[in-house]
Backbone as numpy.savetxt, mean C-alpha at the origin, in Angstrom:
# Nx Ny Nz CAx CAy CAz Cx Cy Cz
21.26 8.24 -55.57 21.22 7.48 -54.31 21.69 8.34 -53.15
22.72 9.16 -53.40 23.27 10.00 -52.33 22.25 11.04 -51.91
21.54 11.65 -52.90 20.53 12.67 -52.58 19.36 12.03 -51.82
18.98 10.83 -52.25 17.88 10.14 -51.57 18.26 9.80 -50.14
19.49 9.36 -49.89 19.94 9.03 -48.53 19.96 10.28 -47.66
20.40 11.40 -48.26 20.41 12.64 -47.49 18.99 13.08 -47.14
18.07 12.88 -48.08 16.67 13.25 -47.83 16.08 12.41 -46.70
16.36 11.10 -46.71 15.88 10.22 -45.65 16.49 10.60 -44.31
17.79 10.91 -44.33 18.46 11.29 -43.09 17.87 12.59 -42.53
17.62 13.56 -43.41 17.03 14.83 -42.96 15.63 14.61 -42.42
14.85 13.78 -43.11 13.49 13.49 -42.65 13.48 12.82 -41.29
14.38 11.86 -41.09 14.46 11.18 -39.80 14.89 12.14 -38.69
15.81 13.06 -39.03 16.25 14.04 -38.04 15.11 14.96 -37.64
14.33 15.41 -38.62 13.19 16.27 -38.31 12.16 15.53 -37.45
11.91 14.27 -37.78 10.95 13.49 -37.00 11.43 13.32 -35.56
12.74 13.07 -35.41 13.30 12.90 -34.08 13.20 14.19 -33.28
13.53 15.32 -33.92 13.47 16.60 -33.23 12.03 16.96 -32.87
11.11 16.64 -33.75 9.70 16.92 -33.47 9.20 16.10 -32.28
9.57 14.81 -32.26 9.18 13.95 -31.14 9.83 14.41 -29.84
11.11 14.84 -29.93 11.80 15.31 -28.73 11.16 16.59 -28.19
10.80 17.51 -29.10 10.16 18.76 -28.67 8.77 18.50 -28.09
8.03 17.57 -28.70 6.71 17.20 -28.19 6.82 16.60 -26.78
7.85 15.74 -26.59 8.05 15.14 -25.26 8.47 16.18 -24.24
9.35 17.10 -24.66 9.83 18.14 -23.74 8.69 19.05 -23.30
7.82 19.43 -24.23 6.70 20.31 -23.89 5.75 19.63 -22.92
5.62 18.33 -23.03 4.69 17.59 -22.17 5.41 16.84 -21.06
6.65 17.22 -20.77 7.42 16.53 -19.76 6.75 16.55 -18.39
6.18 17.67 -17.93 5.50 17.64 -16.62 4.37 16.62 -16.56
3.56 16.56 -17.61 2.46 15.60 -17.62 2.98 14.16 -17.72
4.04 13.97 -18.51 4.61 12.62 -18.61 5.17 12.18 -17.27
5.83 13.10 -16.57 6.36 12.78 -15.24 5.22 12.44 -14.27
4.13 13.20 -14.33 3.00 12.91 -13.45 2.36 11.56 -13.79
2.31 11.24 -15.08 1.77 9.93 -15.48 2.63 8.79 -14.93
3.95 8.97 -14.99 4.86 7.94 -14.46 4.67 7.78 -12.95
4.56 8.90 -12.23 4.37 8.85 -10.78 3.04 8.18 -10.42
2.00 8.47 -11.17 0.70 7.84 -10.90 0.73 6.35 -11.21
1.42 5.98 -12.28 1.52 4.55 -12.61 2.26 3.79 -11.52
3.36 4.37 -11.02 4.10 3.74 -9.93 3.22 3.65 -8.68
2.45 4.69 -8.41 1.58 4.71 -7.23 0.53 3.61 -7.31
-0.04 3.40 -8.48 -1.05 2.35 -8.65 -0.45 0.98 -8.36
0.75 0.73 -8.88 1.41 -0.56 -8.65 1.72 -0.75 -7.16
2.26 0.27 -6.51 2.61 0.15 -5.09 1.37 -0.07 -4.23
0.32 0.69 -4.48 -0.90 0.54 -3.69 -1.57 -0.80 -3.94
-1.49 -1.30 -5.17 -2.08 -2.62 -5.47 -1.34 -3.73 -4.75
-0.01 -3.67 -4.74 0.77 -4.67 -4.01 0.54 -4.55 -2.51
0.36 -3.32 -2.02 0.05 -3.14 -0.60 -1.28 -3.77 -0.25
-2.27 -3.63 -1.12 -3.58 -4.23 -0.88 -3.51 -5.75 -0.88
-2.67 -6.32 -1.73 -2.58 -7.78 -1.88 -1.56 -8.40 -0.92
-0.98 -7.61 -0.01 -0.03 -8.16 0.94 -0.64 -9.25 1.80
0.13 -10.33 2.02 -0.30 -11.49 2.82 -1.46 -12.26 2.19
-1.69 -12.07 0.90 -2.75 -12.81 0.22 -2.24 -14.10 -0.41
-0.92 -14.26 -0.50 -0.33 -15.44 -1.10 0.99 -15.74 -0.40
1.38 -17.02 -0.43 2.63 -17.42 0.23 3.87 -17.08 -0.59
3.68 -16.58 -1.81 4.82 -16.11 -2.60 5.48 -14.96 -1.86
6.80 -14.92 -1.93 7.55 -13.91 -1.17 7.18 -12.49 -1.59
6.75 -12.33 -2.84 6.36 -11.00 -3.31 5.22 -10.43 -2.48
4.32 -11.31 -2.03 3.15 -10.86 -1.28 3.29 -11.11 0.22
3.86 -12.24 0.61 3.94 -12.57 2.03 4.89 -11.67 2.80
5.82 -11.02 2.08 6.75 -10.12 2.75 6.16 -8.73 2.98
4.99 -8.48 2.44 4.32 -7.18 2.62 3.25 -7.35 3.69
3.50 -6.85 4.87 2.54 -6.97 5.97 2.52 -5.69 6.77
1.39 -5.46 7.43 1.24 -4.27 8.27 1.86 -4.48 9.64
1.64 -5.67 10.20 2.15 -5.97 11.54 2.42 -7.46 11.65
3.40 -7.82 12.48 3.76 -9.23 12.68 3.78 -9.51 14.18
3.14 -10.60 14.56 3.11 -11.02 15.96 3.90 -12.32 16.13
4.64 -12.40 17.25 5.36 -13.61 17.61 5.60 -13.60 19.12
5.96 -14.75 19.65 6.19 -14.86 21.09 7.58 -14.33 21.43
7.66 -13.71 22.57 8.91 -13.15 23.06 9.72 -14.23 23.77
10.82 -14.63 23.18 11.62 -15.72 23.73 12.32 -15.34 25.04
12.45 -14.05 25.29 13.09 -13.62 26.54 12.09 -13.50 27.70
10.81 -13.76 27.42 9.80 -13.68 28.47 9.94 -14.86 29.44
9.64 -14.61 30.72 9.71 -15.69 31.72 8.64 -16.74 31.50
7.59 -16.40 30.72 6.51 -17.35 30.44 6.72 -18.13 29.14
7.84 -17.89 28.47 8.08 -18.59 27.21 8.17 -20.11 27.41
8.82 -20.62 28.46 8.81 -22.08 28.67 7.40 -22.64 28.85
6.52 -21.87 29.50 5.13 -22.32 29.66 4.43 -22.40 28.30
4.71 -21.44 27.44 4.13 -21.46 26.09 4.62 -22.68 25.32
5.90 -22.95 25.44 6.49 -24.09 24.74 5.89 -25.41 25.22
5.73 -25.56 26.53 5.16 -26.80 27.07 3.68 -26.93 26.74
2.96 -25.82 26.66 1.54 -25.87 26.31 1.34 -26.36 24.89
2.18 -25.90 23.98 2.08 -26.39 22.60 2.52 -27.84 22.51
3.48 -28.22 23.32 3.93 -29.62 23.33 2.82 -30.54 23.80
2.05 -30.09 24.79 0.94 -30.88 25.29 -0.17 -31.03 24.24
-0.26 -30.09 23.33 -1.26 -30.16 22.26 -0.71 -30.82 21.00
0.50 -31.39 21.11 1.16 -32.05 19.98 1.38 -31.10 18.80
1.67 -29.85 19.11 1.98 -28.86 18.08 3.47 -28.53 18.19
4.25 -29.12 17.30 5.70 -29.00 17.38 6.17 -27.65 16.85
7.05 -27.02 17.63 7.70 -25.75 17.25 6.72 -24.60 17.07
5.52 -24.72 17.59 4.55 -23.62 17.47 4.92 -22.44 18.36
5.87 -22.63 19.27 6.33 -21.48 20.05 7.13 -20.51 19.18
7.55 -20.97 17.98 8.24 -20.11 17.03 7.30 -19.53 15.98
6.02 -19.65 16.23 5.01 -19.18 15.28 5.09 -17.67 15.07
4.94 -17.26 13.82 4.88 -15.84 13.47 3.64 -15.62 12.61
2.88 -14.60 12.93 1.64 -14.28 12.22 1.77 -12.87 11.65
1.58 -12.74 10.34 1.64 -11.44 9.69 0.25 -11.08 9.15
-0.11 -9.82 9.29 -1.44 -9.35 8.89 -1.33 -8.30 7.80
-2.18 -8.44 6.79 -2.28 -7.45 5.71 -3.68 -6.91 5.63
-3.95 -6.17 4.56 -5.28 -5.59 4.39 -6.33 -6.65 4.10
-5.97 -7.67 3.31 -6.94 -8.67 2.89 -6.60 -10.07 3.36
-5.40 -10.30 3.84 -4.99 -11.66 4.16 -4.19 -11.77 5.43
-3.90 -13.03 5.74 -3.18 -13.39 6.96 -2.21 -14.51 6.62
-0.99 -14.45 7.12 0.00 -15.49 6.85 0.58 -16.02 8.15
0.81 -17.34 8.18 1.46 -18.00 9.32 2.83 -18.51 8.85
3.86 -18.14 9.58 5.23 -18.57 9.28 5.66 -19.56 10.36
5.97 -20.77 9.93 6.37 -21.82 10.87 7.37 -22.74 10.20
8.58 -22.80 10.76 9.62 -23.70 10.25 9.86 -23.50 8.75
10.05 -22.25 8.34 10.33 -21.90 6.95 9.18 -22.25 6.02
8.03 -22.54 6.56 6.84 -22.79 5.75 5.85 -21.66 5.97
5.21 -21.23 4.89 4.28 -20.11 4.95 2.91 -20.59 4.48
1.90 -20.29 5.27 0.52 -20.58 4.90 -0.28 -19.29 4.98
-0.96 -18.95 3.89 -1.71 -17.70 3.82 -3.16 -17.98 3.50
-4.02 -17.12 3.99 -5.45 -17.23 3.75 -6.08 -15.86 3.86
-7.36 -15.77 3.54 -8.05 -14.50 3.70 -8.22 -14.21 5.19
-8.41 -12.95 5.51 -8.44 -12.54 6.91 -9.65 -13.07 7.66
-10.69 -13.50 6.94 -11.91 -13.98 7.60 -12.01 -15.50 7.66
-11.10 -16.21 6.98 -11.15 -17.68 6.96 -9.93 -18.23 7.68
-10.13 -18.64 8.93 -9.02 -19.16 9.73 -9.16 -20.67 9.98
-10.07 -21.32 9.27 -10.36 -22.72 9.54 -9.16 -23.63 9.23
-8.37 -23.28 8.22 -7.26 -24.17 7.84 -6.11 -24.12 8.84
-6.10 -23.15 9.74 -5.04 -23.07 10.74 -5.31 -23.95 11.95
-6.56 -24.36 12.14 -6.89 -25.18 13.30 -6.84 -24.39 14.59
-6.74 -25.09 15.68 -6.69 -24.45 16.99 -5.24 -24.18 17.37
-4.88 -22.91 17.49 -3.52 -22.52 17.86 -3.49 -21.80 19.20
-4.61 -21.74 19.90 -4.65 -21.04 21.19 -4.10 -21.95 22.29
-3.51 -21.33 23.31 -2.96 -22.07 24.44 -3.39 -21.39 25.73
-3.58 -22.17 26.81 -3.93 -21.56 28.10 -2.67 -21.02 28.79
-2.81 -19.83 29.34 -1.70 -19.25 30.09 -1.80 -19.55 31.58
-2.97 -19.32 32.14 -3.18 -19.62 33.56 -4.66 -19.89 33.77
-4.98 -20.51 34.89 -6.36 -20.88 35.22 -6.82 -20.10 36.42
-8.00 -19.50 36.28 -8.58 -18.74 37.38 -9.21 -19.70 38.38
-8.92 -19.49 39.67 -9.44 -20.39 40.70 -10.89 -20.19 41.00
-11.43 -19.01 40.67 -12.82 -18.71 41.01 -13.81 -19.46 40.15
-13.55 -19.54 38.84 -14.49 -20.22 37.96 -13.85 -21.32 37.13
-12.58 -21.59 37.40 -11.85 -22.69 36.73 -11.83 -22.53 35.22
-11.79 -21.31 34.72 -11.66 -21.06 33.29 -10.26 -20.55 33.01
-9.71 -21.00 31.92 -8.33 -20.63 31.59 -8.31 -19.45 30.63
-7.27 -18.64 30.74 -7.06 -17.53 29.83 -6.28 -18.01 28.62
-6.84 -17.80 27.44 -6.25 -18.31 26.21 -5.45 -17.21 25.50
-4.39 -17.63 24.84 -3.58 -16.72 24.03 -3.44 -17.33 22.64
-3.78 -16.53 21.63 -3.77 -17.03 20.26 -3.25 -15.94 19.32
-2.08 -16.16 18.73 -1.51 -15.18 17.82 -2.34 -15.04 16.55
-2.92 -16.13 16.08 -3.73 -16.07 14.86 -4.96 -15.19 15.07
-5.58 -15.32 16.22 -6.74 -14.47 16.52 -6.34 -13.01 16.63
-5.15 -12.76 17.18 -4.67 -11.38 17.26 -4.48 -10.78 15.87
-3.84 -11.54 14.99 -3.64 -11.05 13.63 -4.94 -10.85 12.88
-5.89 -11.79 13.07 -7.19 -11.67 12.42 -7.96 -10.47 12.95
-7.89 -10.24 14.25 -8.58 -9.10 14.85 -8.02 -7.79 14.31
-6.72 -7.71 14.11 -6.11 -6.50 13.57 -6.59 -6.23 12.15
-6.64 -7.25 11.31 -7.04 -7.06 9.91 -8.53 -6.81 9.76
-9.34 -7.47 10.60 -10.80 -7.38 10.45 -11.41 -6.18 11.16
-10.88 -5.82 12.31 -11.54 -4.83 13.16 -10.79 -3.52 13.32
-9.52 -3.49 12.95 -8.73 -2.27 13.18 -8.37 -1.59 11.87
-7.78 -2.31 10.96 -7.30 -1.71 9.70 -8.13 -2.25 8.55
-8.93 -1.39 7.95 -9.82 -1.81 6.86 -9.26 -1.36 5.51
-9.60 -2.08 4.43 -9.01 -1.76 3.12 -9.82 -0.78 2.28
-10.91 -0.24 2.80 -11.83 0.53 1.96 -11.19 1.81 1.44
-10.46 2.53 2.29 -9.82 3.77 1.83 -8.75 3.45 0.80
-8.02 2.35 0.99 -6.98 1.96 0.03 -7.60 1.62 -1.32
-8.70 0.88 -1.33 -9.37 0.53 -2.59 -9.88 1.77 -3.30
-10.48 2.69 -2.52 -10.97 3.93 -3.12 -9.83 4.75 -3.71
-8.68 4.75 -3.04 -7.52 5.50 -3.55 -7.01 4.91 -4.85
-6.98 3.58 -4.94 -6.53 2.94 -6.18 -7.44 3.30 -7.34
-8.75 3.27 -7.10 -9.71 3.59 -8.16 -9.56 5.05 -8.59
-9.48 5.97 -7.63 -9.35 7.39 -7.96 -8.02 7.69 -8.66
-6.95 7.00 -8.25 -5.66 7.20 -8.91 -5.70 6.72 -10.36
-6.37 5.61 -10.61 -6.52 5.13 -11.98 -7.31 6.12 -12.83
-8.39 6.68 -12.26 -9.18 7.67 -12.99 -8.34 8.91 -13.29
-7.56 9.35 -12.30 -6.69 10.51 -12.51 -5.63 10.22 -13.56
-5.10 9.00 -13.56 -4.10 8.61 -14.56 -4.69 8.66 -15.97
-5.89 8.13 -16.13 -6.52 8.11 -17.45 -6.90 9.52 -17.91
-7.36 10.35 -17.00 -7.74 11.71 -17.38 -6.52 12.55 -17.75
-5.40 12.37 -17.05 -4.17 13.08 -17.43 -3.63 12.56 -18.76
-3.78 11.27 -19.01 -3.37 10.71 -20.30 -4.24 11.28 -21.43
-5.52 11.47 -21.15 -6.43 12.07 -22.14 -5.98 13.48 -22.51
-5.58 14.25 -21.50 -5.15 15.63 -21.75 -3.83 15.66 -22.52
-2.98 14.68 -22.29 -1.66 14.66 -22.93 -1.73 14.30 -24.41
-2.82 13.67 -24.84 -2.96 13.28 -26.25 -3.47 14.47 -27.05
-2.76 14.90 -28.08 -3.21 16.08 -28.85 -4.42 15.77 -29.72
-5.24 16.82 -29.92 -6.36 16.71 -30.85 -7.65 16.22 -30.25
-7.69 15.90 -28.96 -8.91 15.40 -28.34 -9.76 16.56 -27.83
-11.09 16.43 -27.86 -11.96 17.53 -27.45 -12.14 17.61 -25.93
-12.76 18.73 -25.50 -13.18 18.93 -24.10 -12.02 18.90 -23.12
-10.83 19.31 -23.55 -9.68 19.31 -22.64 -9.80 20.32 -21.50
-10.35 21.53 -21.73 -10.51 22.45 -20.59 -11.38 21.88 -19.48
-12.43 21.18 -19.85 -13.29 20.58 -18.84 -12.57 19.46 -18.09
-11.77 18.66 -18.81 -11.02 17.58 -18.18 -9.95 18.15 -17.26
-9.34 19.27 -17.65 -8.34 19.92 -16.79 -8.95 20.38 -15.47
-10.15 20.95 -15.55 -10.84 21.36 -14.32 -11.19 20.16 -13.45
-11.55 19.05 -14.11 -11.84 17.82 -13.38 -10.59 17.32 -12.66
-9.46 17.36 -13.35 -8.19 16.94 -12.73 -7.80 17.86 -11.59
-8.10 19.15 -11.75 -7.76 20.12 -10.72 -8.50 19.83 -9.41
-9.67 19.23 -9.49 -10.41 18.85 -8.29 -10.06 17.44 -7.82
-9.85 16.52 -8.78 -9.61 15.12 -8.43 -8.26 14.90 -7.77
-7.23 15.57 -8.23 -5.87 15.35 -7.70 -5.78 15.65 -6.20
-6.23 16.82 -5.71 -6.14 17.05 -4.26 -7.09 16.18 -3.45
-8.24 15.82 -4.04 -9.17 14.93 -3.31 -8.53 13.56 -3.10
-7.92 13.02 -4.14 -7.24 11.72 -4.02 -6.10 11.78 -3.01
-5.35 12.87 -3.06 -4.24 13.05 -2.11 -4.75 13.12 -0.67
-5.84 13.86 -0.47 -6.41 13.99 0.87 -6.93 12.66 1.39
-7.60 11.91 0.53 -8.16 10.61 0.95 -7.04 9.66 1.36
-5.98 9.56 0.54 -4.92 8.64 0.90 -4.06 9.17 2.04
-4.03 10.49 2.21 -3.36 11.04 3.39 -4.04 10.58 4.67
-5.37 10.59 4.66 -6.11 10.09 5.82 -5.89 8.59 5.99
-5.88 7.85 4.86 -5.63 6.40 4.94 -4.25 6.08 5.45
-3.25 6.84 5.04 -1.88 6.61 5.51 -1.75 6.88 7.00
-2.35 7.98 7.45 -2.28 8.30 8.87 -3.02 7.26 9.71
-4.16 6.78 9.21 -4.90 5.76 9.95 -4.11 4.47 10.04
-3.47 4.06 8.93 -2.65 2.85 8.95 -1.50 3.00 9.93
-0.87 4.18 9.94 0.24 4.43 10.86 -0.22 4.33 12.31
-1.35 4.96 12.63 -1.87 4.92 14.00 -2.27 3.49 14.38
-2.90 2.77 13.45 -3.33 1.40 13.74 -2.14 0.49 14.01
-1.07 0.65 13.25 0.12 -0.17 13.46 0.77 0.13 14.81
0.90 1.40 15.15 1.50 1.76 16.44 0.64 1.28 17.60
-0.67 1.44 17.47 -1.56 0.98 18.54 -1.53 -0.54 18.66
-1.55 -1.24 17.51 -1.50 -2.69 17.53 -0.22 -3.23 18.14
0.85 -2.48 18.02 2.12 -2.89 18.61 2.15 -2.63 20.12
1.92 -1.40 20.52 2.08 -1.02 21.92 1.04 -1.66 22.82
-0.22 -1.66 22.38 -1.28 -2.20 23.23 -1.12 -3.70 23.46
-0.79 -4.44 22.38 -0.67 -5.89 22.51 0.53 -6.25 23.38
1.64 -5.58 23.18 2.83 -5.89 23.98 2.60 -5.60 25.46
1.98 -4.48 25.76 1.75 -4.14 27.17 0.64 -5.00 27.78
-0.42 -5.26 27.01 -1.53 -6.05 27.54 -1.12 -7.51 27.78
-0.18 -8.01 27.01 0.26 -9.40 27.17 1.45 -9.52 28.12
1.79 -8.43 28.79 2.95 -8.42 29.71 4.23 -8.82 28.97
4.34 -8.33 27.74 5.50 -8.57 26.88 5.70 -10.04 26.53
4.65 -10.82 26.64 4.71 -12.21 26.17 4.71 -12.24 24.64
3.96 -11.30 24.05 3.85 -11.21 22.59 4.65 -10.00 22.11
5.45 -10.22 21.08 6.19 -9.13 20.44 5.50 -8.78 19.12
5.47 -7.48 18.82 4.86 -7.00 17.58 5.89 -6.20 16.80
5.92 -6.42 15.49 6.84 -5.72 14.60 6.02 -5.07 13.49
6.30 -3.81 13.22 5.62 -3.07 12.16 6.33 -3.33 10.84
5.56 -3.62 9.81 6.14 -3.92 8.50 6.72 -2.68 7.84
8.03 -2.68 7.63 8.69 -1.52 7.02 8.37 -1.41 5.53
8.28 -2.55 4.86 7.99 -2.50 3.43 6.59 -1.94 3.19
5.62 -2.35 4.02 4.27 -1.81 3.89 4.26 -0.32 4.20
5.07 0.10 5.17 5.15 1.52 5.49 5.70 2.34 4.32
6.74 1.81 3.67 7.30 2.50 2.51 6.30 2.55 1.36
5.54 1.46 1.18 4.55 1.41 0.11 3.31 2.23 0.45
3.20 2.69 1.68 2.10 3.57 2.08 2.45 5.02 1.83
3.63 5.44 2.28 3.98 6.85 2.23 4.56 7.29 0.89
5.17 6.38 0.14 5.70 6.76 -1.18 4.61 7.19 -2.14
3.52 6.42 -2.30 2.44 6.91 -3.16 1.83 8.22 -2.67
1.76 8.41 -1.35 1.23 9.67 -0.84 2.12 10.84 -1.28
3.43 10.66 -1.23 4.36 11.69 -1.70 4.17 11.96 -3.19
4.02 10.89 -3.97 3.82 11.05 -5.41 2.50 11.77 -5.70
1.45 11.44 -4.95 0.16 12.10 -5.16 0.24 13.59 -4.82
1.01 13.92 -3.79 1.22 15.34 -3.45 1.91 16.07 -4.60
2.92 15.44 -5.18 3.65 16.04 -6.31 2.71 16.23 -7.50
1.88 15.23 -7.77 0.94 15.32 -8.89 -0.09 16.42 -8.65
-0.60 16.52 -7.43 -1.58 17.56 -7.12 -0.98 18.96 -7.33
0.25 19.16 -6.88 0.92 20.45 -7.08 1.18 20.68 -8.57
1.59 19.62 -9.28 1.85 19.75 -10.71 0.61 20.11 -11.50
-0.51 19.49 -11.18 -1.77 19.81 -11.87 -2.16 21.26 -11.63
-1.97 21.73 -10.41 -2.29 23.12 -10.10 -1.38 24.09 -10.85
-0.08 23.78 -10.91 0.87 24.65 -11.61 0.58 24.69 -13.12
0.24 23.54 -13.70 -0.09 23.51 -15.13 -1.36 24.30 -15.41
-2.32 24.22 -14.51 -3.57 24.99 -14.68 -3.27 26.49 -14.62
-2.43 26.91 -13.70 -2.07 28.33 -13.60 -1.29 28.79 -14.84
-0.42 27.91 -15.37 0.32 28.25 -16.57 -0.60 28.43 -17.76
-1.56 27.49 -17.94 -2.52 27.61 -19.03 -3.40 28.83 -18.87
-3.78 29.14 -17.64 -4.61 30.32 -17.38 -3.85 31.60 -17.72
-2.55 31.63 -17.39 -1.73 32.80 -17.71 -1.59 32.98 -19.22
-1.47 31.88 -19.96 -1.39 31.97 -21.41 -2.68 32.50 -22.01
-3.81 32.06 -21.49 -5.09 32.54 -21.99 -5.25 34.04 -21.74
-4.80 34.50 -20.59 -4.90 35.93 -20.28 -4.01 36.74 -21.22
-2.82 36.22 -21.51 -1.91 36.92 -22.42 -2.46 36.96 -23.83
-3.17 35.90 -24.24 -3.76 35.90 -25.59 -4.90 36.91 -25.68
-5.67 37.05 -24.61 -6.79 37.99 -24.63 -6.32 39.43 -24.48
-5.37 39.63 -23.55 -4.89 40.99 -23.27 -3.37 41.00 -23.28
-2.75 40.94 -24.46 -1.28 40.94 -24.51 -0.72 42.29 -24.13
0.44 42.25 -23.47 1.10 43.48 -23.05 2.43 43.66 -23.78
C-alpha cells in the first residue's frame, strides 16, 4: 500500500509539473486569450448600452442630455411642461447609446431602440414665437438624443470589431492547442488580423471620442446653455480599454512570430 501511494503521489506530481510547464510555455498566448475575451465582453456591453432599463445597460451611455437648472430660461421650460400636463419633465434626462435610448424621469427609466420614439410621446416644448410667421421654436431632448445615436455615432465599426476580435480569439486558441495542423498558416493569418482589428477599433474609438465632444459643445452653445450635455465615463472606459488590450495582443502576436522565426533559423543554420 505504501509503495502504491508513493507511485500515485509521484504520478500526480509529474502530471502537475507537466501541466505547469505547458502553461508556462504558452503563457503569452494564454494572456492574449484572456485580454481578447475581456475585450469581447466590454465591447458587447458597450454595444448594448441603453438597450434595457436594467442598471447594467442603462448606466452605459455615450452622452446624456438634460436641462440646465441655472439657466434663466429654466422657469419657462418648467411652465411649458406644466401647460402640457407633463409633471416634472423639466428634470428629464436622456441618455444615448449605440443601439438604444433611455429616458430618466423621477427615478423611472424607459428604454427603447434609437429609431422607435413612439412610446415617449410628445416631449417637445416651445421656447419662443417668431413674430414674422407666428411659428414657435421647439426644444426636445428626446429628439436630440435620437439624432446623436442615428446620425452622428453609428455602431457599424463596433460590430465589425467584435466580430474580428472573436475570430482572432478563436484563431489564437487554435494555435494554442497542441497537435493541430496548419499552424504556420494560422500564425500568418493572426499576424495580419491583429493589427487590422486594432486599427479598425482605433478609428472607431477616435470617432466616438470626437462625436461625444462635438455633441456636448455644439448642443450647449447652440442652445445658449439651456441644455447640458454629459459624456459617459463608463462608455469611455469601455471604449479605450479594449483598444489598449488589442494593441497589447497585436504586439504580442508580432513578438511570438519573431520568436518562432528565430527558432526556425537556428534549426536550419545553428551556430
